[in-house]
Amino acid sequence: MESGNLELQYFLSGITKGSIYAVVAIGFNLIYSATGVLNFAQGEFVMLGGMVAVTLARFVPLPVALAGAVAIVALVGCLLEILFFRRLQRHSILHLVIITIGLSIVLQEIALHLWDEKVRSLPYFTGNEISSLKFFGAAISPQVFWVLATVAVTVVLLHIFLKYTLPGRAMRAGSSNPSAAMLAGINIANMRTLAFGLSAAIGALAGCVISPITMTHYEMGAPLAIKGFAAAILGGLGNPMAAVLGGLMVGVLEAYSVSRLPAAYSDVTVFAVLLLVLFARPHGFWGRPGGESVREH
Amino acid sequence: MKPRLKPGLSFTLLAAALIVVPWILRWADMEYCLTQLTMSLYYAIVVLGLCLVMGYAGQVSLGHGAFFAIGGYTSAVLTTCDVSKWQTAAWLGWIKQSPFCMAREDLFGNPILTLSPWVAFFAAMALAFVVANLIGYPALRLRGHYLAMATLGFGMIVNKVILGTAFTGAADGINGVPEWNLGLGLTVSGKRALRIENYFIASGLLLLLLVLLHNLVRSRVGRALQAIHDRETAANAMGINTALYKLKAFVLSALMAAMAGVFLTHYTAGIGPSEAGALKSVRYVALAAAGGMSSLWGVTGMSTLLNYMSLRGLFGSYDNAVFGLLLIGIVSLAPEGPLKPLARLLRRFVGACRPPNAVGPDAARPDNGPARRASDQTQCLFP
Amino acid sequence: MALLEIDNVRHSFGGLVAIDRVSFEVAPGQIKSVIGPNGAGKTTLFNIVCGLLRPESGSIRFGDRSITGFKPYQIARAGVSRTFQNPSLFLQMNVLENVMVGRHCRTRWEFLGCGVRWPGQPKEEAAIREAAQTQLEYVGLAHLAECPAGALAFGERRMVELARALATEPQLLLLDEPGSGLNTREKADLGRMIRRVRERGVTILLVEHDMTLVMDLSDAILVLHNGARIAEGTPSEIQNDDKVVRVYLGGEMNHVAAS
Ligand SMILES: Nc1ncnc2c1ncn2[C@@H]1O[C@H](COP(=O)(O)OP(=O)(O)O)[C@@H](O)[C@H]1O
Ligand SMILES: [Mg+2]
């Protein structure tokens, strides 16, 4: 194979992984915008989405299983918000983050005991493991296109939702200016629930579409959460579209360093670049410096 | 004034409690528990260090597992790497005869010559010091979630480098780390015969560091750190070199983590790459939060207790689930740690037994308790 | 010679010029006021003087040296202290500890010495406590020493902040709207307090909206508008300055002049 095609292949595999990171990063962002909290259980939503879909797919047709998985996980997300975060008004952000860490551990353990430690996967949506499409000389699994298309559609829909609908705009205002949001007659608590549900749903969808490629496993959440966190920070918190770019960057960087360095060092490249970016730009590429400046009124 | 135990007295009580534990365990025929207890005491040192950075200076670090590993691995590599096969330059020959080196047998009985554990200890501390400064200097300018990510990324890098490097044993880690003769007849070692002695070494070290931090947080330095946590701009304007103080607190706690790493590596005669993993670092932070973050006693106690339960495998395959549930429960019900609510309860109980004659500023103006405090923290920790 | 000399200082936030080439001097022992409508740049000016913001151009001299570009802690050590427009107490500490933080720049024991309680450190600690207690008594809040800072009333917070600032032994004290949010009686107390502080030899730079207080206390007044200096002079000169009256003072000024 010529090297040009190989490059393309790496690039596409980077984009595929990156789009999953992007989805996790978007999830982080939605909840961050609404509550100021980083939800470490975000990776668990992806895992749960895959697991539930795999189970449902044994009884119902695949599309129904996917829809069911997304709905169930979204419900779980809403429930978590209602059960925990709604009650904990007087806790610091750090405490809430720690609680999400606890939730992530518990969700993972529940998955382990509901299912087991076996690796599962959904069938390929179209074709199978060996079918591939030729794309400028690179061999690409059709599932890759499913992933990319799903993520792209999700991102566009989300963008429209956040930008042009009232609940979307309200959700973004939730944490940046709670009192103003309250004055505008927005029910902040419901916005938070919506944010949790929405990011759980998006995470679950991502968990379904990548399941055929990367498999689904009860421990897959934490590494995804870390990469998604990196992506969100790289892009800059508070901006879901920056998170998409951050995710793609992390994915491509990872794919290229896998191709050139010993496997163990691929993450080293990603995090080293992340650190350098942060040291040069303390709020990521597109984040807004907010919070404690010397501003006083 | 609140009725409060004098610090000197409470430390004496703690020391006494630590001393009687082995006798109780021996009496209950459960001496084997001492091993895990000793290990959890070492882990508590890491969490205690975090308590200074997070609870006092208000800076999150998700990279303390890396410092633990830097300490442990440095000392493991230096005390297992055979220097006798090296080319004999003149200065090397001198080193080989000096007390810096130690002749012993490896796991298979072959004679080897390695650096002495004391040399390795100082090398480990020096390395941790340098790394903590290099990473802390730029990272501590970041805030909130960005700082958390930077430290987490640093931990991931250390973890992956350890996993990908041959002389750190890659995925297997390092075994055959020798005992460490501290002098004064004390030896850090996992031998059964030395179990009680090692328990005392660990608790002595923990107690020492606890006293040290206790003094520190009740001094001008501790107030300065807390001021940084509360309102960094005001702290700055009042003459505190905030950047330097944050860095110093970070480095100090990194050194504590590295020290725990060195001791534990000698105690368990080895170390593995999971010590540097992100999950370990996150766990330390979680333990600090469960202990109340800025309560030295609560953090020490909670981390020892929870780690001990995990290490003993008290809950079998439900261990992680129990840890997660406890974490959620404690942090949501008692965000300031379990000690303050307990103390309040005790005080109320004592107060009920005494005639109500306390007319101090406390009685006149009760602060509205955790509600106010926790919400104040919100603004400061993650602006 | 002037104690504080601001020369051509400029600062902007993005496109907004908050301080536009302002120059002025504060003589030792003076009470000088800076007035101007909201958003005129008074707080920004204070932030520049105490080092929290770095001026884009221009220079600042304090005493006999330049402090341009110094870090806030260096400026505090040099003898400039301040209070904030929104009282910025350390809410996790009690009142006495808040004031003790003010002693930070006049004391020296560091991490190691404090950790091991090196001989001399406990003594310094006791001295810090005593000095802070003295400052609290000075502002009349000694009885609240053990009270959590978060439980104080607004006016008390302002006083504790003043005590904290005084604890740094400043030569120059910057007070940012110390009277806002106080009732009439508290304002009168504040006026007396500011005079007493000046009598201790502390030079004072004051931002205040209450014109009665300003005209009563000030030796000199600087008027800012949209970041620029529009007038400077004694209270009576300012009261009769057409430009000032037109731009800012209006009716309020006549009221003061009449009373
Ligand atoms: N941190 C900041 N970022 C952006 N703009 C600021 C900041 N601080 C102040 N400003 C702006 O600078 C101008 C001057 O503000 P300020 O100095 O607070 O005025 P004053 O104290 O006289 O009311 C205002 O227009 C204000 O909005
Ligand atoms: Mg102002």
CSV table of N, CA and C in Angstrom, one decimal, chain C residues 44-164:
chain,number,residue,atom,x,y,z
C,44,THR,N,-10.3,50.3,39.2
C,44,THR,CA,-9.2,49.9,38.3
C,44,THR,C,-7.9,50.6,38.7
C,45,LEU,N,-8.0,51.9,39.0
C,45,LEU,CA,-6.8,52.7,39.4
C,45,LEU,C,-6.2,52.0,40.7
C,46,PHE,N,-7.1,51.7,41.7
C,46,PHE,CA,-6.6,51.1,42.9
C,46,PHE,C,-5.9,49.7,42.6
C,47,ASN,N,-6.5,49.0,41.7
C,47,ASN,CA,-5.9,47.7,41.4
C,47,ASN,C,-4.6,47.9,40.7
C,48,ILE,N,-4.4,48.9,40.0
C,48,ILE,CA,-3.1,49.2,39.4
C,48,ILE,C,-2.1,49.6,40.4
C,49,VAL,N,-2.5,50.4,41.4
C,49,VAL,CA,-1.6,50.9,42.4
C,49,VAL,C,-1.1,49.7,43.3
C,50,CYS,N,-2.0,48.8,43.6
C,50,CYS,CA,-1.6,47.8,44.5
C,50,CYS,C,-1.1,46.5,43.7
C,51,GLY,N,-1.0,46.7,42.4
C,51,GLY,CA,-0.3,45.6,41.7
C,51,GLY,C,-1.1,44.5,41.2
C,52,LEU,N,-2.4,44.5,41.4
C,52,LEU,CA,-3.3,43.4,40.9
C,52,LEU,C,-3.4,43.5,39.4
C,53,LEU,N,-3.3,44.7,38.9
C,53,LEU,CA,-3.3,44.9,37.4
C,53,LEU,C,-2.0,45.6,37.1
C,54,ARG,N,-1.5,45.2,35.9
C,54,ARG,CA,-0.3,45.8,35.4
C,54,ARG,C,-0.6,46.9,34.5
C,55,PRO,N,-0.1,48.1,34.7
C,55,PRO,CA,-0.5,49.2,33.7
C,55,PRO,C,0.2,48.9,32.3
C,56,GLU,N,-0.5,49.3,31.3
C,56,GLU,CA,0.0,49.1,30.0
C,56,GLU,C,1.2,50.1,29.7
C,57,SER,N,1.0,51.3,30.2
C,57,SER,CA,2.1,52.2,30.1
C,57,SER,C,2.1,53.1,31.3
C,58,GLY,N,3.1,53.9,31.4
C,58,GLY,CA,3.2,54.8,32.6
C,58,GLY,C,3.9,54.2,33.7
C,59,SER,N,4.2,55.0,34.7
C,59,SER,CA,5.0,54.5,35.8
C,59,SER,C,4.4,54.9,37.2
C,60,ILE,N,4.7,54.1,38.2
C,60,ILE,CA,4.2,54.4,39.5
C,60,ILE,C,5.4,54.5,40.4
C,61,ARG,N,5.5,55.5,41.2
C,61,ARG,CA,6.6,55.6,42.2
C,61,ARG,C,6.0,55.6,43.6
C,62,PHE,N,6.6,54.9,44.5
C,62,PHE,CA,6.2,54.9,45.9
C,62,PHE,C,7.4,55.3,46.7
C,63,GLY,N,7.3,56.3,47.5
C,63,GLY,CA,8.4,56.7,48.3
C,63,GLY,C,9.5,57.1,47.3
C,64,ASP,N,10.7,56.5,47.5
C,64,ASP,CA,11.8,56.9,46.6
C,64,ASP,C,12.1,55.9,45.6
C,65,ARG,N,11.2,54.9,45.3
C,65,ARG,CA,11.5,54.0,44.2
C,65,ARG,C,10.3,53.7,43.3
C,66,SER,N,10.6,53.1,42.2
C,66,SER,CA,9.6,52.8,41.2
C,66,SER,C,9.0,51.5,41.6
C,67,ILE,N,7.7,51.4,41.6
C,67,ILE,CA,7.1,50.1,41.9
C,67,ILE,C,6.3,49.6,40.7
C,68,THR,N,6.6,50.2,39.6
C,68,THR,CA,5.9,49.7,38.3
C,68,THR,C,6.2,48.3,38.1
C,69,GLY,N,5.1,47.5,37.8
C,69,GLY,CA,5.3,46.1,37.5
C,69,GLY,C,5.7,45.2,38.7
C,70,PHE,N,5.7,45.8,39.9
C,70,PHE,CA,5.9,44.9,41.1
C,70,PHE,C,4.7,44.0,41.3
C,71,LYS,N,4.9,42.9,41.9
C,71,LYS,CA,3.8,42.0,42.3
C,71,LYS,C,3.1,42.5,43.5
C,72,PRO,N,1.8,42.2,43.6
C,72,PRO,CA,1.0,42.7,44.8
C,72,PRO,C,1.7,42.5,46.1
C,73,TYR,N,2.3,41.3,46.3
C,73,TYR,CA,2.9,41.1,47.6
C,73,TYR,C,4.1,42.0,47.9
C,74,GLN,N,4.8,42.3,46.8
C,74,GLN,CA,5.9,43.2,47.0
C,74,GLN,C,5.4,44.6,47.3
C,75,ILE,N,4.4,45.0,46.7
C,75,ILE,CA,3.8,46.3,46.9
C,75,ILE,C,3.3,46.4,48.4
C,76,ALA,N,2.6,45.3,48.8
C,76,ALA,CA,2.1,45.3,50.2
C,76,ALA,C,3.3,45.4,51.1
C,77,ARG,N,4.4,44.7,50.8
C,77,ARG,CA,5.5,44.7,51.7
C,77,ARG,C,6.2,46.2,51.7
C,78,ALA,N,6.1,46.8,50.6
C,78,ALA,CA,6.6,48.2,50.5
C,78,ALA,C,5.8,49.2,51.3
C,79,GLY,N,4.6,48.8,51.7
C,79,GLY,CA,3.8,49.7,52.5
C,79,GLY,C,2.6,50.2,51.9
C,80,VAL,N,2.0,49.5,51.0
C,80,VAL,CA,0.7,50.0,50.5
C,80,VAL,C,-0.4,48.9,50.8
C,81,SER,N,-1.4,49.3,51.5
C,81,SER,CA,-2.5,48.3,51.8
C,81,SER,C,-3.8,48.8,51.3
C,82,ARG,N,-4.8,48.0,51.3
C,82,ARG,CA,-6.1,48.5,50.8
C,82,ARG,C,-7.3,47.7,51.4
C,83,THR,N,-8.4,48.3,51.2
C,83,THR,CA,-9.7,47.5,51.4
C,83,THR,C,-10.4,47.4,50.1
C,84,PHE,N,-11.3,46.5,50.0
C,84,PHE,CA,-12.0,46.3,48.7
C,84,PHE,C,-13.4,46.9,48.7
C,85,GLN,N,-13.9,47.1,47.5
C,85,GLN,CA,-15.2,47.7,47.4
C,85,GLN,C,-16.3,46.7,47.9
C,86,ASN,N,-16.1,45.4,47.6
C,86,ASN,CA,-16.9,44.4,48.2
C,86,ASN,C,-16.1,43.8,49.3
C,87,PRO,N,-16.5,43.9,50.5
C,87,PRO,CA,-15.6,43.4,51.6
C,87,PRO,C,-15.1,42.0,51.2
C,88,SER,N,-13.8,41.8,51.2
C,88,SER,CA,-13.2,40.5,50.8
C,88,SER,C,-12.6,39.9,52.0
C,89,LEU,N,-13.4,39.5,53.0
C,89,LEU,CA,-12.8,38.8,54.1
C,89,LEU,C,-12.6,37.3,53.7
C,90,PHE,N,-11.7,36.6,54.5
C,90,PHE,CA,-11.5,35.2,54.3
C,90,PHE,C,-12.6,34.5,55.1
C,91,LEU,N,-13.6,34.0,54.4
C,91,LEU,CA,-14.8,33.6,55.1
C,91,LEU,C,-14.6,32.3,55.9
C,92,GLN,N,-13.6,31.5,55.6
C,92,GLN,CA,-13.4,30.3,56.3
C,92,GLN,C,-12.7,30.5,57.7
C,93,MET,N,-12.3,31.7,57.9
C,93,MET,CA,-11.5,32.0,59.1
C,93,MET,C,-12.4,32.9,60.1
C,94,ASN,N,-11.9,32.9,61.3
C,94,ASN,CA,-12.6,33.8,62.2
C,94,ASN,C,-12.0,35.2,62.1
C,95,VAL,N,-12.6,36.2,62.8
C,95,VAL,CA,-12.2,37.6,62.6
C,95,VAL,C,-10.8,37.8,63.0
C,96,LEU,N,-10.3,37.3,64.1
C,96,LEU,CA,-9.0,37.5,64.5
C,96,LEU,C,-8.0,36.9,63.5
C,97,GLU,N,-8.3,35.7,63.0
C,97,GLU,CA,-7.4,35.1,62.0
C,97,GLU,C,-7.3,36.0,60.7
C,98,ASN,N,-8.4,36.6,60.3
C,98,ASN,CA,-8.4,37.5,59.2
C,98,ASN,C,-7.4,38.6,59.4
C,99,VAL,N,-7.5,39.2,60.6
C,99,VAL,CA,-6.6,40.3,60.8
C,99,VAL,C,-5.1,39.8,60.9
C,100,MET,N,-5.0,38.6,61.4
C,100,MET,CA,-3.6,38.0,61.5
C,100,MET,C,-3.0,37.8,60.2
C,101,VAL,N,-3.8,37.5,59.2
C,101,VAL,CA,-3.3,37.4,57.8
C,101,VAL,C,-2.6,38.7,57.4
C,102,GLY,N,-3.1,39.8,57.9
C,102,GLY,CA,-2.5,41.1,57.5
C,102,GLY,C,-1.1,41.2,58.0
C,103,ARG,N,-0.8,40.5,59.1
C,103,ARG,CA,0.6,40.5,59.6
C,103,ARG,C,1.6,39.7,58.7
C,104,HIS,N,1.1,39.1,57.7
C,104,HIS,CA,1.9,38.1,56.9
C,104,HIS,C,3.2,38.8,56.4
C,105,CYS,N,3.0,40.0,55.8
C,105,CYS,CA,4.1,40.6,55.1
C,105,CYS,C,5.1,41.2,56.1
C,106,ARG,N,4.8,41.2,57.4
C,106,ARG,CA,5.7,41.7,58.4
C,106,ARG,C,6.3,40.6,59.2
C,107,THR,N,6.1,39.4,58.9
C,107,THR,CA,6.6,38.3,59.6
C,107,THR,C,7.4,37.4,58.7
C,108,ARG,N,8.1,36.4,59.2
C,108,ARG,CA,9.1,35.7,58.3
C,108,ARG,C,9.1,34.2,58.3
C,109,TRP,N,8.6,33.6,59.4
C,109,TRP,CA,8.8,32.1,59.4
C,109,TRP,C,8.1,31.4,58.3
C,110,GLU,N,8.9,30.5,57.6
C,110,GLU,CA,8.3,29.8,56.5
C,110,GLU,C,7.9,28.4,56.8
C,111,PHE,N,7.6,27.6,55.8
C,111,PHE,CA,7.1,26.2,55.9
C,111,PHE,C,7.8,25.4,57.0
C,112,LEU,N,9.1,25.2,56.8
C,112,LEU,CA,9.9,24.3,57.7
C,112,LEU,C,9.8,24.8,59.1
C,113,GLY,N,10.1,26.1,59.3
C,113,GLY,CA,10.2,26.6,60.7
C,113,GLY,C,8.8,26.5,61.4
C,114,CYS,N,7.7,26.7,60.6
C,114,CYS,CA,6.4,26.6,61.2
C,114,CYS,C,6.1,25.2,61.5
C,115,GLY,N,6.5,24.3,60.6
C,115,GLY,CA,6.1,22.9,60.8
C,115,GLY,C,6.8,22.3,62.0
C,116,VAL,N,8.0,22.6,62.3
C,116,VAL,CA,8.7,22.0,63.4
C,116,VAL,C,8.7,22.9,64.6
C,117,ARG,N,8.0,24.1,64.5
C,117,ARG,CA,8.0,25.0,65.6
C,117,ARG,C,9.4,25.3,66.1
C,118,TRP,N,10.2,25.8,65.2
C,118,TRP,CA,11.6,26.1,65.5
C,118,TRP,C,11.6,27.2,66.6
C,119,PRO,N,12.6,27.2,67.5
C,119,PRO,CA,12.6,28.2,68.5
C,119,PRO,C,12.5,29.6,67.9
C,120,GLY,N,11.6,30.4,68.5
C,120,GLY,CA,11.4,31.7,67.9
C,120,GLY,C,10.1,31.8,67.1
C,121,GLN,N,9.7,30.7,66.5
C,121,GLN,CA,8.5,30.8,65.7
C,121,GLN,C,7.3,30.9,66.6
C,122,PRO,N,7.1,30.1,67.7
C,122,PRO,CA,5.9,30.3,68.5
C,122,PRO,C,5.8,31.7,69.0
C,123,LYS,N,7.0,32.3,69.3
C,123,LYS,CA,7.0,33.6,69.8
C,123,LYS,C,6.5,34.6,68.8
C,124,GLU,N,6.9,34.4,67.6
C,124,GLU,CA,6.5,35.3,66.5
C,124,GLU,C,4.9,35.1,66.3
C,125,GLU,N,4.5,33.9,66.4
C,125,GLU,CA,3.1,33.6,66.3
C,125,GLU,C,2.3,34.4,67.4
C,126,ALA,N,2.8,34.4,68.6
C,126,ALA,CA,2.1,35.1,69.7
C,126,ALA,C,2.1,36.6,69.4
C,127,ALA,N,3.2,37.1,68.8
C,127,ALA,CA,3.3,38.5,68.5
C,127,ALA,C,2.3,38.8,67.4
C,128,ILE,N,2.1,38.0,66.5
C,128,ILE,CA,1.1,38.2,65.4
C,128,ILE,C,-0.3,38.3,66.0
C,129,ARG,N,-0.5,37.4,66.9
C,129,ARG,CA,-1.9,37.3,67.5
C,129,ARG,C,-2.1,38.6,68.3
C,130,GLU,N,-1.1,39.1,69.0
C,130,GLU,CA,-1.2,40.2,69.9
C,130,GLU,C,-1.4,41.5,69.0
C,131,ALA,N,-0.6,41.6,67.9
C,131,ALA,CA,-0.8,42.7,67.1
C,131,ALA,C,-2.1,42.8,66.4
C,132,ALA,N,-2.6,41.6,66.0
C,132,ALA,CA,-4.0,41.6,65.4
C,132,ALA,C,-5.0,42.0,66.4
C,133,GLN,N,-4.9,41.5,67.6
C,133,GLN,CA,-5.8,41.9,68.7
C,133,GLN,C,-5.8,43.4,68.9
C,134,THR,N,-4.6,44.0,68.9
C,134,THR,CA,-4.5,45.4,69.0
C,134,THR,C,-5.3,46.1,67.9
C,135,GLN,N,-5.1,45.7,66.7
C,135,GLN,CA,-5.8,46.3,65.6
C,135,GLN,C,-7.3,46.2,65.7
C,136,LEU,N,-7.8,45.0,66.2
C,136,LEU,CA,-9.2,44.8,66.4
C,136,LEU,C,-9.7,45.7,67.4
C,137,GLU,N,-9.0,45.9,68.5
C,137,GLU,CA,-9.4,46.9,69.5
C,137,GLU,C,-9.5,48.3,68.9
C,138,TYR,N,-8.5,48.6,68.1
C,138,TYR,CA,-8.5,49.9,67.5
C,138,TYR,C,-9.7,50.2,66.7
C,139,VAL,N,-10.2,49.2,66.0
C,139,VAL,CA,-11.5,49.5,65.2
C,139,VAL,C,-12.7,49.1,66.1
C,140,GLY,N,-12.5,48.7,67.3
C,140,GLY,CA,-13.6,48.5,68.2
C,140,GLY,C,-14.4,47.2,68.0
C,141,LEU,N,-13.7,46.2,67.5
C,141,LEU,CA,-14.4,44.9,67.3
C,141,LEU,C,-13.7,43.8,68.1
C,142,ALA,N,-13.0,44.1,69.1
C,142,ALA,CA,-12.2,43.1,69.9
C,142,ALA,C,-13.2,42.0,70.4
C,143,HIS,N,-14.4,42.4,70.7
C,143,HIS,CA,-15.3,41.4,71.2
C,143,HIS,C,-15.8,40.3,70.2
C,144,LEU,N,-15.5,40.6,68.9
C,144,LEU,CA,-15.9,39.6,67.9
C,144,LEU,C,-14.7,38.8,67.4
C,145,ALA,N,-13.6,38.8,68.1
C,145,ALA,CA,-12.4,38.1,67.6
C,145,ALA,C,-12.6,36.7,67.2
C,146,GLU,N,-13.4,35.9,68.0
C,146,GLU,CA,-13.5,34.5,67.7
C,146,GLU,C,-14.7,34.2,66.8
C,147,CYS,N,-15.4,35.3,66.3
C,147,CYS,CA,-16.6,35.1,65.5
C,147,CYS,C,-16.2,34.7,64.1
C,148,PRO,N,-16.9,33.8,63.4
C,148,PRO,CA,-16.6,33.4,62.0
C,148,PRO,C,-16.8,34.7,61.2
C,149,ALA,N,-15.9,34.9,60.3
C,149,ALA,CA,-16.0,36.1,59.5
C,149,ALA,C,-17.3,36.2,58.7
C,150,GLY,N,-17.8,35.0,58.3
C,150,GLY,CA,-19.0,34.9,57.5
C,150,GLY,C,-20.3,35.4,58.3
C,151,ALA,N,-20.2,35.4,59.6
C,151,ALA,CA,-21.4,35.7,60.4
C,151,ALA,C,-21.5,37.2,60.7
C,152,LEU,N,-20.5,38.0,60.2
C,152,LEU,CA,-20.5,39.5,60.5
C,152,LEU,C,-21.6,40.2,59.7
C,153,ALA,N,-22.0,41.3,60.3
C,153,ALA,CA,-22.9,42.3,59.6
C,153,ALA,C,-22.0,43.0,58.6
C,154,PHE,N,-22.6,43.6,57.6
C,154,PHE,CA,-21.9,44.3,56.5
C,154,PHE,C,-20.9,45.4,57.0
C,155,GLY,N,-21.4,46.2,57.9
C,155,GLY,CA,-20.5,47.3,58.4
C,155,GLY,C,-19.4,46.7,59.2
C,156,GLU,N,-19.6,45.6,59.9
C,156,GLU,CA,-18.5,45.0,60.7
C,156,GLU,C,-17.5,44.5,59.8
C,157,ARG,N,-17.9,43.9,58.7
C,157,ARG,CA,-17.0,43.3,57.7
C,157,ARG,C,-16.0,44.4,57.2
C,158,ARG,N,-16.6,45.6,56.9
C,158,ARG,CA,-15.8,46.7,56.5
C,158,ARG,C,-14.7,47.1,57.5
C,159,MET,N,-15.1,47.1,58.8
C,159,MET,CA,-14.2,47.4,59.8
C,159,MET,C,-13.1,46.4,60.0
C,160,VAL,N,-13.5,45.1,59.9
C,160,VAL,CA,-12.5,44.1,60.0
C,160,VAL,C,-11.5,44.2,58.8
C,161,GLU,N,-12.0,44.5,57.7
C,161,GLU,CA,-11.1,44.7,56.5
C,161,GLU,C,-10.1,45.8,56.8
C,162,LEU,N,-10.7,46.9,57.4
C,162,LEU,CA,-9.8,48.0,57.7
C,162,LEU,C,-8.7,47.6,58.7
C,163,ALA,N,-9.1,46.8,59.7
C,163,ALA,CA,-8.1,46.3,60.7
C,163,ALA,C,-7.1,45.4,60.0
C,164,ARG,N,-7.6,44.6,59.1
C,164,ARG,CA,-6.6,43.7,58.4
C,164,ARG,C,-5.6,44.6,57.6
